């Protein structure tokens, strides 16, 4: 009797050990394949199913991270940020938590929010060397998009994936246009400020509209219809002010487009890339990020 009981207990123990071993060796393979195919929302479902079934496996942290990455790839920024914070909270000290901190910064950067990227406190506990390098590169590029060239001049710009001193000099010497001059030109002749900003369609429209209201108002007054003339000139005052504002805004857009296109060329030349844009289910941190 005791022998049979012993055999039963050994069998149960062996079965439990086998289940633990199988669970530890399980990976979210199907979810990974969906992620690799770009089917991100189905991948999220499968990663969640995997976490529900195997919450304590070594691959659980990566599954949680890939849920966040799937949201970010689909440009569901708020959902992605929430999932990243879950990775950081649930797996502190892990490579996945470090990656989540970097992805949080990259998410702000990719959304065109360099100031938010610079203000984030997520990247204060990084331990992986490649991720520390990526953090520094992100800081450099965020400052460049912010236009903070004085701060950039005090940083070490050496290393792959970064701006060079020549790039910084070129950025400081970009042939930008003056918003004040655009406003002054449009105040003198409606549309001329837009023409200065190379907004030719807007220049023609501003000139025609202002000329039409002025001509119509003066003609109405000249024919004795002072009320109609006053109304037309009242509306013209609004168009005139709007024309000046539009000219100045056009110059701001021109300068921003010039800066961003120049920075994009510099990024391509420097081979700077974002972890966020990596569409492989498994990130290889041992390889150079750039």
PDB file of C-alpha atoms in Angstrom:
ATOM      1  CA  UNK A   1       0.000   0.000   0.000  1.00  0.00           C
ATOM      2  CA  UNK A   2       2.761   2.367   0.888  1.00  0.00           C
ATOM      3  CA  UNK A   3       4.555   1.499  -2.367  1.00  0.00           C
ATOM      4  CA  UNK A   4       1.455   2.321  -4.400  1.00  0.00           C
ATOM      5  CA  UNK A   5       1.012   5.623  -2.563  1.00  0.00           C
ATOM      6  CA  UNK A   6       4.659   6.449  -3.141  1.00  0.00           C
ATOM      7  CA  UNK A   7       4.313   5.746  -6.870  1.00  0.00           C
ATOM      8  CA  UNK A   8       1.190   7.906  -7.063  1.00  0.00           C
ATOM      9  CA  UNK A   9       2.923  10.797  -5.287  1.00  0.00           C
ATOM     10  CA  UNK A  10       5.965  10.480  -7.545  1.00  0.00           C
ATOM     11  CA  UNK A  11       3.730  10.470 -10.614  1.00  0.00           C
ATOM     12  CA  UNK A  12       1.901  13.614  -9.465  1.00  0.00           C
ATOM     13  CA  UNK A  13       5.194  15.317  -8.684  1.00  0.00           C
ATOM     14  CA  UNK A  14       6.610  14.359 -12.074  1.00  0.00           C
ATOM     15  CA  UNK A  15       3.482  15.658 -13.823  1.00  0.00           C
ATOM     16  CA  UNK A  16       3.688  18.977 -11.982  1.00  0.00           C
ATOM     17  CA  UNK A  17       7.380  19.350 -12.792  1.00  0.00           C
ATOM     18  CA  UNK A  18       6.656  18.561 -16.432  1.00  0.00           C
ATOM     19  CA  UNK A  19       3.928  21.209 -16.564  1.00  0.00           C
ATOM     20  CA  UNK A  20       6.197  23.810 -14.963  1.00  0.00           C
ATOM     21  CA  UNK A  21       8.998  22.946 -17.379  1.00  0.00           C
ATOM     22  CA  UNK A  22       6.632  23.131 -20.362  1.00  0.00           C
ATOM     23  CA  UNK A  23       5.266  26.475 -19.211  1.00  0.00           C
ATOM     24  CA  UNK A  24       8.751  27.910 -18.738  1.00  0.00           C
ATOM     25  CA  UNK A  25       9.648  26.865 -22.268  1.00  0.00           C
ATOM     26  CA  UNK A  26       6.503  28.336 -23.814  1.00  0.00           C
ATOM     27  CA  UNK A  27       6.763  31.385 -26.051  1.00  0.00           C
ATOM     28  CA  UNK A  28       3.966  33.420 -27.665  1.00  0.00           C
ATOM     29  CA  UNK A  29       4.884  32.115 -31.121  1.00  0.00           C
ATOM     30  CA  UNK A  30       1.520  32.670 -32.808  1.00  0.00           C
ATOM     31  CA  UNK A  31       1.260  36.194 -31.423  1.00  0.00           C
ATOM     32  CA  UNK A  32       4.814  36.873 -32.628  1.00  0.00           C
ATOM     33  CA  UNK A  33       3.939  35.715 -36.130  1.00  0.00           C
ATOM     34  CA  UNK A  34       0.932  38.051 -36.193  1.00  0.00           C
ATOM     35  CA  UNK A  35       3.137  40.922 -35.030  1.00  0.00           C
ATOM     36  CA  UNK A  36       5.687  40.160 -37.765  1.00  0.00           C
ATOM     37  CA  UNK A  37       2.897  40.210 -40.348  1.00  0.00           C
ATOM     38  CA  UNK A  38       1.717  43.622 -39.128  1.00  0.00           C
ATOM     39  CA  UNK A  39      -1.598  42.243 -37.842  1.00  0.00           C
ATOM     40  CA  UNK A  40      -1.224  44.200 -34.620  1.00  0.00           C
ATOM     41  CA  UNK A  41      -4.706  44.037 -33.133  1.00  0.00           C
ATOM     42  CA  UNK A  42      -4.948  40.264 -33.484  1.00  0.00           C
ATOM     43  CA  UNK A  43      -1.433  40.088 -32.048  1.00  0.00           C
ATOM     44  CA  UNK A  44      -2.598  42.063 -28.997  1.00  0.00           C
ATOM     45  CA  UNK A  45      -5.412  39.548 -28.440  1.00  0.00           C
ATOM     46  CA  UNK A  46      -3.017  36.611 -28.682  1.00  0.00           C
ATOM     47  CA  UNK A  47      -0.441  38.218 -26.380  1.00  0.00           C
ATOM     48  CA  UNK A  48      -3.180  38.833 -23.812  1.00  0.00           C
ATOM     49  CA  UNK A  49      -4.333  35.232 -24.164  1.00  0.00           C
ATOM     50  CA  UNK A  50      -0.759  34.064 -23.620  1.00  0.00           C
ATOM     51  CA  UNK A  51      -0.359  36.230 -20.500  1.00  0.00           C
ATOM     52  CA  UNK A  52      -3.617  34.923 -19.090  1.00  0.00           C
ATOM     53  CA  UNK A  53      -2.498  31.311 -19.608  1.00  0.00           C
ATOM     54  CA  UNK A  54       1.184  31.704 -18.694  1.00  0.00           C
ATOM     55  CA  UNK A  55       1.518  34.809 -16.488  1.00  0.00           C
ATOM     56  CA  UNK A  56       4.835  33.779 -14.906  1.00  0.00           C
ATOM     57  CA  UNK A  57       6.918  32.535 -17.841  1.00  0.00           C
ATOM     58  CA  UNK A  58      10.209  34.212 -18.844  1.00  0.00           C
ATOM     59  CA  UNK A  59       8.524  35.438 -22.048  1.00  0.00           C
ATOM     60  CA  UNK A  60       5.724  37.230 -20.169  1.00  0.00           C
ATOM     61  CA  UNK A  61       7.597  40.541 -20.016  1.00  0.00           C
ATOM     62  CA  UNK A  62       8.206  40.459 -23.776  1.00  0.00           C
ATOM     63  CA  UNK A  63       4.550  39.627 -24.415  1.00  0.00           C
ATOM     64  CA  UNK A  64       3.473  42.631 -22.328  1.00  0.00           C
ATOM     65  CA  UNK A  65       6.016  44.834 -24.128  1.00  0.00           C
ATOM     66  CA  UNK A  66       4.764  43.682 -27.533  1.00  0.00           C
ATOM     67  CA  UNK A  67       1.221  44.604 -26.571  1.00  0.00           C
ATOM     68  CA  UNK A  68       2.513  48.158 -26.103  1.00  0.00           C
ATOM     69  CA  UNK A  69       4.544  47.993 -29.315  1.00  0.00           C
ATOM     70  CA  UNK A  70       1.480  46.783 -31.234  1.00  0.00           C
ATOM     71  CA  UNK A  71      -0.543  49.770 -30.049  1.00  0.00           C
ATOM     72  CA  UNK A  72       2.294  52.127 -30.986  1.00  0.00           C
ATOM     73  CA  UNK A  73       2.730  50.554 -34.417  1.00  0.00           C
ATOM     74  CA  UNK A  74      -0.994  51.140 -34.972  1.00  0.00           C
ATOM     75  CA  UNK A  75      -0.555  54.739 -33.722  1.00  0.00           C
ATOM     76  CA  UNK A  76      -2.860  54.181 -30.750  1.00  0.00           C
ATOM     77  CA  UNK A  77      -0.608  56.427 -28.704  1.00  0.00           C
ATOM     78  CA  UNK A  78      -2.546  56.612 -25.427  1.00  0.00           C
ATOM     79  CA  UNK A  79      -3.169  52.867 -25.286  1.00  0.00           C
ATOM     80  CA  UNK A  80       0.489  52.284 -26.113  1.00  0.00           C
ATOM     81  CA  UNK A  81       1.690  54.625 -23.357  1.00  0.00           C
ATOM     82  CA  UNK A  82      -0.552  52.925 -20.794  1.00  0.00           C
ATOM     83  CA  UNK A  83       0.793  49.507 -21.807  1.00  0.00           C
ATOM     84  CA  UNK A  84       4.385  50.780 -21.582  1.00  0.00           C
ATOM     85  CA  UNK A  85       3.799  51.983 -18.037  1.00  0.00           C
ATOM     86  CA  UNK A  86       2.454  48.523 -17.177  1.00  0.00           C
ATOM     87  CA  UNK A  87       5.697  46.954 -18.413  1.00  0.00           C
ATOM     88  CA  UNK A  88       7.761  49.356 -16.304  1.00  0.00           C
ATOM     89  CA  UNK A  89       5.619  48.722 -13.216  1.00  0.00           C
ATOM     90  CA  UNK A  90       5.333  44.934 -13.566  1.00  0.00           C
ATOM     91  CA  UNK A  91       8.889  44.102 -14.662  1.00  0.00           C
ATOM     92  CA  UNK A  92      11.227  46.643 -12.982  1.00  0.00           C
ATOM     93  CA  UNK A  93      14.913  46.153 -13.646  1.00  0.00           C
ATOM     94  CA  UNK A  94      14.312  44.118 -16.815  1.00  0.00           C
ATOM     95  CA  UNK A  95      15.511  44.848 -20.352  1.00  0.00           C
ATOM     96  CA  UNK A  96      11.838  45.115 -21.325  1.00  0.00           C
ATOM     97  CA  UNK A  97      11.309  47.901 -18.776  1.00  0.00           C
ATOM     98  CA  UNK A  98      14.323  49.751 -20.184  1.00  0.00           C
ATOM     99  CA  UNK A  99      12.963  49.365 -23.711  1.00  0.00           C
ATOM    100  CA  UNK A 100       9.561  50.616 -22.531  1.00  0.00           C
ATOM    101  CA  UNK A 101      11.189  53.778 -21.159  1.00  0.00           C
ATOM    102  CA  UNK A 102      12.875  54.452 -24.483  1.00  0.00           C
ATOM    103  CA  UNK A 103       9.702  53.706 -26.455  1.00  0.00           C
ATOM    104  CA  UNK A 104       7.804  56.202 -24.303  1.00  0.00           C
ATOM    105  CA  UNK A 105      10.267  58.921 -25.307  1.00  0.00           C
ATOM    106  CA  UNK A 106      10.207  57.827 -28.951  1.00  0.00           C
ATOM    107  CA  UNK A 107       6.407  57.909 -28.967  1.00  0.00           C
ATOM    108  CA  UNK A 108       6.415  61.597 -27.977  1.00  0.00           C
ATOM    109  CA  UNK A 109       9.195  62.295 -30.473  1.00  0.00           C
ATOM    110  CA  UNK A 110       7.350  60.591 -33.350  1.00  0.00           C
ATOM    111  CA  UNK A 111       4.160  62.487 -32.567  1.00  0.00           C
ATOM    112  CA  UNK A 112       6.073  65.729 -33.112  1.00  0.00           C
ATOM    113  CA  UNK A 113       6.370  66.580 -29.413  1.00  0.00           C
ATOM    114  CA  UNK A 114      10.110  67.078 -28.833  1.00  0.00           C
ATOM    115  CA  UNK A 115       9.480  69.125 -25.684  1.00  0.00           C
ATOM    116  CA  UNK A 116       7.534  66.236 -24.122  1.00  0.00           C
ATOM    117  CA  UNK A 117      10.315  63.856 -25.135  1.00  0.00           C
ATOM    118  CA  UNK A 118      12.858  66.026 -23.334  1.00  0.00           C
ATOM    119  CA  UNK A 119      10.730  66.361 -20.202  1.00  0.00           C
ATOM    120  CA  UNK A 120      10.059  62.636 -19.698  1.00  0.00           C
ATOM    121  CA  UNK A 121      11.423  61.032 -16.530  1.00  0.00           C
ATOM    122  CA  UNK A 122      11.077  57.474 -17.812  1.00  0.00           C
ATOM    123  CA  UNK A 123      14.694  57.058 -18.886  1.00  0.00           C
ATOM    124  CA  UNK A 124      16.352  57.583 -15.496  1.00  0.00           C
ATOM    125  CA  UNK A 125      17.059  53.955 -14.560  1.00  0.00           C
ATOM    126  CA  UNK A 126      18.424  52.551 -17.823  1.00  0.00           C
ATOM    127  CA  UNK A 127      21.066  49.855 -17.467  1.00  0.00           C
ATOM    128  CA  UNK A 128      21.517  48.599 -21.016  1.00  0.00           C
ATOM    129  CA  UNK A 129      24.400  50.322 -22.815  1.00  0.00           C
ATOM    130  CA  UNK A 130      22.737  50.423 -26.248  1.00  0.00           C
ATOM    131  CA  UNK A 131      19.607  51.926 -24.740  1.00  0.00           C
ATOM    132  CA  UNK A 132      21.640  54.578 -22.937  1.00  0.00           C
ATOM    133  CA  UNK A 133      23.176  55.479 -26.299  1.00  0.00           C
ATOM    134  CA  UNK A 134      19.717  55.609 -27.873  1.00  0.00           C
ATOM    135  CA  UNK A 135      18.516  57.857 -25.064  1.00  0.00           C
ATOM    136  CA  UNK A 136      21.345  60.303 -25.778  1.00  0.00           C
ATOM    137  CA  UNK A 137      20.629  60.262 -29.502  1.00  0.00           C
ATOM    138  CA  UNK A 138      16.963  60.946 -28.846  1.00  0.00           C
ATOM    139  CA  UNK A 139      17.882  63.897 -26.642  1.00  0.00           C
ATOM    140  CA  UNK A 140      20.088  65.351 -29.370  1.00  0.00           C
ATOM    141  CA  UNK A 141      17.434  64.999 -32.090  1.00  0.00           C
ATOM    142  CA  UNK A 142      14.645  66.292 -29.831  1.00  0.00           C
ATOM    143  CA  UNK A 143      16.686  69.422 -29.110  1.00  0.00           C
ATOM    144  CA  UNK A 144      17.303  69.840 -32.836  1.00  0.00           C
ATOM    145  CA  UNK A 145      13.585  69.623 -33.676  1.00  0.00           C
ATOM    146  CA  UNK A 146      12.883  72.020 -30.810  1.00  0.00           C
ATOM    147  CA  UNK A 147      15.352  74.456 -32.384  1.00  0.00           C
ATOM    148  CA  UNK A 148      17.475  74.641 -29.234  1.00  0.00           C
ATOM    149  CA  UNK A 149      20.791  74.916 -31.068  1.00  0.00           C
ATOM    150  CA  UNK A 150      22.567  76.703 -28.202  1.00  0.00           C
ATOM    151  CA  UNK A 151      21.962  73.706 -25.937  1.00  0.00           C
ATOM    152  CA  UNK A 152      23.076  71.330 -28.695  1.00  0.00           C
ATOM    153  CA  UNK A 153      26.391  73.147 -29.047  1.00  0.00           C
ATOM    154  CA  UNK A 154      27.253  72.168 -25.465  1.00  0.00           C
ATOM    155  CA  UNK A 155      26.656  68.430 -26.031  1.00  0.00           C
ATOM    156  CA  UNK A 156      28.951  65.732 -27.390  1.00  0.00           C
ATOM    157  CA  UNK A 157      27.724  65.183 -30.942  1.00  0.00           C
ATOM    158  CA  UNK A 158      30.207  62.441 -31.788  1.00  0.00           C
ATOM    159  CA  UNK A 159      29.019  58.933 -32.499  1.00  0.00           C
ATOM    160  CA  UNK A 160      26.901  57.189 -35.081  1.00  0.00           C
ATOM    161  CA  UNK A 161      23.296  58.256 -35.390  1.00  0.00           C
ATOM    162  CA  UNK A 162      23.925  61.786 -34.137  1.00  0.00           C
ATOM    163  CA  UNK A 163      24.135  65.219 -35.660  1.00  0.00           C
ATOM    164  CA  UNK A 164      27.579  66.483 -36.535  1.00  0.00           C
ATOM    165  CA  UNK A 165      29.035  69.892 -35.749  1.00  0.00           C
ATOM    166  CA  UNK A 166      28.695  70.706 -39.463  1.00  0.00           C
ATOM    167  CA  UNK A 167      25.011  69.738 -39.317  1.00  0.00           C
ATOM    168  CA  UNK A 168      24.529  72.052 -36.344  1.00  0.00           C
ATOM    169  CA  UNK A 169      26.233  74.892 -38.203  1.00  0.00           C
ATOM    170  CA  UNK A 170      24.000  74.283 -41.240  1.00  0.00           C
ATOM    171  CA  UNK A 171      20.892  74.358 -39.058  1.00  0.00           C
ATOM    172  CA  UNK A 172      21.922  77.649 -37.491  1.00  0.00           C
ATOM    173  CA  UNK A 173      22.443  79.125 -40.972  1.00  0.00           C
ATOM    174  CA  UNK A 174      19.187  77.956 -42.571  1.00  0.00           C
ATOM    175  CA  UNK A 175      17.770  80.646 -44.894  1.00  0.00           C
ATOM    176  CA  UNK A 176      14.646  81.236 -42.817  1.00  0.00           C
ATOM    177  CA  UNK A 177      12.252  84.102 -43.469  1.00  0.00           C
ATOM    178  CA  UNK A 178      11.072  86.887 -41.152  1.00  0.00           C
ATOM    179  CA  UNK A 179       7.457  86.788 -39.904  1.00  0.00           C
ATOM    180  CA  UNK A 180       7.663  90.508 -39.058  1.00  0.00           C
ATOM    181  CA  UNK A 181       8.702  91.349 -42.617  1.00  0.00           C
ATOM    182  CA  UNK A 182       5.882  89.201 -44.014  1.00  0.00           C
ATOM    183  CA  UNK A 183       3.350  91.042 -41.848  1.00  0.00           C
ATOM    184  CA  UNK A 184       4.725  94.433 -42.883  1.00  0.00           C
ATOM    185  CA  UNK A 185       4.600  93.543 -46.575  1.00  0.00           C
ATOM    186  CA  UNK A 186       0.997  92.366 -46.315  1.00  0.00           C
ATOM    187  CA  UNK A 187       0.070  95.524 -44.421  1.00  0.00           C
ATOM    188  CA  UNK A 188       1.415  97.569 -47.342  1.00  0.00           C
ATOM    189  CA  UNK A 189      -0.025  95.346 -50.092  1.00  0.00           C
ATOM    190  CA  UNK A 190      -2.318  92.436 -49.193  1.00  0.00           C
ATOM    191  CA  UNK A 191      -0.905  89.147 -50.479  1.00  0.00           C
ATOM    192  CA  UNK A 192       2.691  90.323 -50.742  1.00  0.00           C
ATOM    193  CA  UNK A 193       3.592  88.697 -47.405  1.00  0.00           C
ATOM    194  CA  UNK A 194       2.234  85.371 -48.608  1.00  0.00           C
ATOM    195  CA  UNK A 195       4.185  85.832 -51.829  1.00  0.00           C
ATOM    196  CA  UNK A 196       7.333  86.353 -49.723  1.00  0.00           C
ATOM    197  CA  UNK A 197       6.547  83.066 -47.956  1.00  0.00           C
ATOM    198  CA  UNK A 198       6.135  81.342 -51.347  1.00  0.00           C
ATOM    199  CA  UNK A 199       2.430  80.737 -50.743  1.00  0.00           C
ATOM    200  CA  UNK A 200       1.397  81.800 -54.216  1.00  0.00           C
ATOM    201  CA  UNK A 201      -2.219  80.643 -54.149  1.00  0.00           C
ATOM    202  CA  UNK A 202      -2.829  82.318 -50.790  1.00  0.00           C
ATOM    203  CA  UNK A 203      -1.129  85.483 -52.081  1.00  0.00           C
ATOM    204  CA  UNK A 204      -3.454  85.702 -55.059  1.00  0.00           C
ATOM    205  CA  UNK A 205      -6.525  84.991 -52.940  1.00  0.00           C
ATOM    206  CA  UNK A 206      -5.596  87.623 -50.343  1.00  0.00           C
ATOM    207  CA  UNK A 207      -5.018  90.253 -53.017  1.00  0.00           C
ATOM    208  CA  UNK A 208      -8.279  89.530 -54.841  1.00  0.00           C
ATOM    209  CA  UNK A 209     -10.468  89.415 -51.727  1.00  0.00           C
ATOM    210  CA  UNK A 210      -9.091  92.604 -50.220  1.00  0.00           C
ATOM    211  CA  UNK A 211      -9.228  94.419 -53.557  1.00  0.00           C
ATOM    212  CA  UNK A 212     -12.831  93.290 -54.103  1.00  0.00           C
ATOM    213  CA  UNK A 213     -14.032  94.485 -50.683  1.00  0.00           C
ATOM    214  CA  UNK A 214     -12.199  97.817 -50.956  1.00  0.00           C
ATOM    215  CA  UNK A 215     -13.444  98.443 -54.499  1.00  0.00           C
ATOM    216  CA  UNK A 216     -16.993  97.415 -53.604  1.00  0.00           C
ATOM    217  CA  UNK A 217     -17.072  99.598 -50.483  1.00  0.00           C
ATOM    218  CA  UNK A 218     -15.707 102.676 -52.237  1.00  0.00           C
ATOM    219  CA  UNK A 219     -18.050 102.229 -55.183  1.00  0.00           C
ATOM    220  CA  UNK A 220     -21.043 101.905 -52.872  1.00  0.00           C
ATOM    221  CA  UNK A 221     -20.100 105.114 -51.045  1.00  0.00           C
ATOM    222  CA  UNK A 222     -19.450 106.879 -54.347  1.00  0.00           C
ATOM    223  CA  UNK A 223     -22.942 105.995 -55.571  1.00  0.00           C
ATOM    224  CA  UNK A 224     -24.515 107.292 -52.361  1.00  0.00           C
ATOM    225  CA  UNK A 225     -25.066 103.947 -50.608  1.00  0.00           C
ATOM    226  CA  UNK A 226     -23.043 104.754 -47.497  1.00  0.00           C
ATOM    227  CA  UNK A 227     -24.590 101.970 -45.399  1.00  0.00           C
ATOM    228  CA  UNK A 228     -23.612  99.232 -47.836  1.00  0.00           C
ATOM    229  CA  UNK A 229     -20.204 100.840 -48.283  1.00  0.00           C
ATOM    230  CA  UNK A 230     -19.681 100.926 -44.524  1.00  0.00           C
ATOM    231  CA  UNK A 231     -20.634  97.255 -44.203  1.00  0.00           C
ATOM    232  CA  UNK A 232     -18.259  96.233 -46.969  1.00  0.00           C
ATOM    233  CA  UNK A 233     -15.393  98.255 -45.521  1.00  0.00           C
ATOM    234  CA  UNK A 234     -16.129  96.856 -42.053  1.00  0.00           C
ATOM    235  CA  UNK A 235     -15.719  93.334 -43.381  1.00  0.00           C
ATOM    236  CA  UNK A 236     -12.647  94.467 -45.315  1.00  0.00           C
ATOM    237  CA  UNK A 237     -11.008  95.540 -42.049  1.00  0.00           C
ATOM    238  CA  UNK A 238     -11.381  91.935 -40.860  1.00  0.00           C
ATOM    239  CA  UNK A 239      -9.977  90.523 -44.098  1.00  0.00           C
ATOM    240  CA  UNK A 240      -7.117  93.018 -43.954  1.00  0.00           C
ATOM    241  CA  UNK A 241      -6.128  91.982 -40.432  1.00  0.00           C
ATOM    242  CA  UNK A 242      -6.543  88.323 -41.317  1.00  0.00           C
ATOM    243  CA  UNK A 243      -4.329  88.837 -44.356  1.00  0.00           C
ATOM    244  CA  UNK A 244      -1.515  90.141 -42.126  1.00  0.00           C
ATOM    245  CA  UNK A 245      -1.899  87.276 -39.642  1.00  0.00           C
ATOM    246  CA  UNK A 246      -2.008  84.723 -42.455  1.00  0.00           C
ATOM    247  CA  UNK A 247       1.198  86.121 -43.967  1.00  0.00           C
ATOM    248  CA  UNK A 248       3.063  85.825 -40.671  1.00  0.00           C
ATOM    249  CA  UNK A 249       1.675  82.325 -40.077  1.00  0.00           C
ATOM    250  CA  UNK A 250       2.724  81.315 -43.591  1.00  0.00           C
ATOM    251  CA  UNK A 251       6.302  82.286 -42.809  1.00  0.00           C
ATOM    252  CA  UNK A 252       6.237  80.235 -39.606  1.00  0.00           C
ATOM    253  CA  UNK A 253       5.037  77.247 -41.651  1.00  0.00           C
ATOM    254  CA  UNK A 254       7.718  77.874 -44.267  1.00  0.00           C
ATOM    255  CA  UNK A 255      10.459  77.973 -41.621  1.00  0.00           C
ATOM    256  CA  UNK A 256       9.118  74.864 -39.874  1.00  0.00           C
ATOM    257  CA  UNK A 257       8.915  72.918 -43.143  1.00  0.00           C
ATOM    258  CA  UNK A 258      12.441  73.985 -44.091  1.00  0.00           C
ATOM    259  CA  UNK A 259      13.799  72.919 -40.703  1.00  0.00           C
ATOM    260  CA  UNK A 260      11.999  69.575 -40.665  1.00  0.00           C
ATOM    261  CA  UNK A 261      12.954  68.632 -44.224  1.00  0.00           C
ATOM    262  CA  UNK A 262      16.576  69.519 -43.464  1.00  0.00           C
ATOM    263  CA  UNK A 263      16.522  67.461 -40.264  1.00  0.00           C
ATOM    264  CA  UNK A 264      14.972  64.514 -42.110  1.00  0.00           C
ATOM    265  CA  UNK A 265      17.825  64.567 -44.609  1.00  0.00           C
ATOM    266  CA  UNK A 266      20.320  64.703 -41.755  1.00  0.00           C
ATOM    267  CA  UNK A 267      18.597  61.798 -39.966  1.00  0.00           C
ATOM    268  CA  UNK A 268      18.748  59.659 -43.104  1.00  0.00           C
ATOM    269  CA  UNK A 269      22.392  60.506 -43.652  1.00  0.00           C
ATOM    270  CA  UNK A 270      23.279  59.707 -40.031  1.00  0.00           C
ATOM    271  CA  UNK A 271      21.292  56.417 -40.141  1.00  0.00           C
ATOM    272  CA  UNK A 272      19.405  57.391 -36.997  1.00  0.00           C
ATOM    273  CA  UNK A 273      16.427  55.108 -36.410  1.00  0.00           C
ATOM    274  CA  UNK A 274      13.800  54.535 -33.761  1.00  0.00           C
ATOM    275  CA  UNK A 275      13.200  51.303 -31.882  1.00  0.00           C
ATOM    276  CA  UNK A 276       9.547  52.188 -32.375  1.00  0.00           C
ATOM    277  CA  UNK A 277       9.919  51.587 -36.129  1.00  0.00           C
ATOM    278  CA  UNK A 278      11.379  48.085 -35.699  1.00  0.00           C
ATOM    279  CA  UNK A 279       8.663  45.694 -36.902  1.00  0.00           C
ATOM    280  CA  UNK A 280      10.319  42.489 -35.658  1.00  0.00           C
ATOM    281  CA  UNK A 281       8.620  40.738 -32.754  1.00  0.00           C
ATOM    282  CA  UNK A 282      11.949  40.252 -30.966  1.00  0.00           C
ATOM    283  CA  UNK A 283      14.268  43.245 -30.571  1.00  0.00           C
ATOM    284  CA  UNK A 284      17.966  42.351 -30.765  1.00  0.00           C
ATOM    285  CA  UNK A 285      19.542  44.616 -28.153  1.00  0.00           C
ATOM    286  CA  UNK A 286      22.965  43.066 -28.615  1.00  0.00           C
ATOM    287  CA  UNK A 287      23.152  44.576 -32.105  1.00  0.00           C
ATOM    288  CA  UNK A 288      23.819  48.278 -32.745  1.00  0.00           C
ATOM    289  CA  UNK A 289      20.597  50.235 -32.717  1.00  0.00           C
ATOM    290  CA  UNK A 290      21.584  52.412 -35.642  1.00  0.00           C
TER     291      UNK A 290
END
